[in-house]
């Protein structure tokens, strides 16, 4: 499969297994009856696809559900679209085929009132118990919320037996972090079960996008999850460009890739230090934070913002300068030394080794992404599977799936990202793409095949520092966003945390939680 979108779409459309209309770059769309959904989804799973996103849409008299299936090497994107009556929306559950599908279905039920028939666990996911019953906030005519009610007790699974007791933690925590509730069922210090409850700060971000100019909503995308500002900005921009038919030149894609690697660097440096700090090695954390601070200053010199905001938007990339590869190489050596000194401490190495193991099968079944998946041996990386441009990327993987693997993986990815950033800086003529109007991408007329009833859709896929980010947008004839669906990798990775902690001890929770370092904001939206 080539990098030519037209060729790729034609090849997919000619495949008898995937008959449908071209819908975007590497993407075709199939419209199904609800009764056909399970069979078609099962065929895609068997062919190596994963479920990247499920988006419900309010089309007035009907509701529409889009299932985006993804596969890499070559880049393939298949959409299954199902239309349902708005007054009685029900569709067959895919929970028996896919754990991620079961969670997407519960989300749709909470926000749109779509009933997943035969779902094994149909209780609420996003809307807490005090949210009014029968009020679906993503519906166009939902109106103002009715009065919220007193909340009944959350139906935690009770673990009973001699010596079993519960430890509730959160949602308000001692540190300056976002809210999440964790309930431990333990005997002594041994964890029998952990339940993580999220969505305490559901902000309605996807609703806020509705009606905004498609090319002027980047400020919202950058604030989906603050430590992933560039990753979400790029995923949003790629989706809008796909919908509007905006073609970016190769050097611009490479500049954008550089920004994403800078975001990966400062976050991985912080995590290496934080993991050391969680086992009492504060000196390593101090040096890691020193490295992170220097990287944040590089970010500011490169883009004008320490968190890399303002550099990427639809049809545009603007940098003030390029980082010094020598400085990045020195920081890579510095962080490698910090990581090695941490692991040379036999107490720390022993503390990390074998703690909170997530197996390869568990990571695959849950659909894990990013460093969580790669630390368990699942080599998933959107830079390879869904590339916007050719990059010399080889995923850093481990197989032990424990805290040690997630620590060493970050250190390894820091070194690899430094080499990739230096390659992008030194081997391409990037200086001519500093955002001058003459170098911005040309806008062409959208292909008719990509428009349905005046609405054009687009998908953006980016390997953020936590893992694969997916955005899907729909744009009306006036160029305004009618629907934006966002999937941060934390959505897929949060269920893995309780699973990895089963059989550990309560003091393992802080270091395990940091080894996953999942985003509340990226999940809660």
CSV table of C-alpha atoms in Angstrom, one decimal, residues 12 14-19 28 30 40 43-44 47 78:
chain,number,residue,atom,x,y,z
A,12,UNK,CA,-9.5,-1.0,0.0
A,14,UNK,CA,-11.6,-3.1,-4.4
A,15,UNK,CA,-11.1,-5.7,-1.7
A,16,UNK,CA,-14.3,-7.8,-1.6
A,17,UNK,CA,-14.0,-8.1,2.2
A,18,UNK,CA,-14.4,-4.3,2.6
A,19,UNK,CA,-16.9,-3.1,0.1
A,28,UNK,CA,-13.5,3.5,3.7
A,30,UNK,CA,-19.6,0.7,5.1
A,40,UNK,CA,-18.9,-7.6,10.2
A,43,UNK,CA,-14.6,-10.5,10.6
A,44,UNK,CA,-12.5,-7.3,11.1
A,47,UNK,CA,-8.4,-9.9,10.2
A,78,UNK,CA,-12.6,0.8,8.1
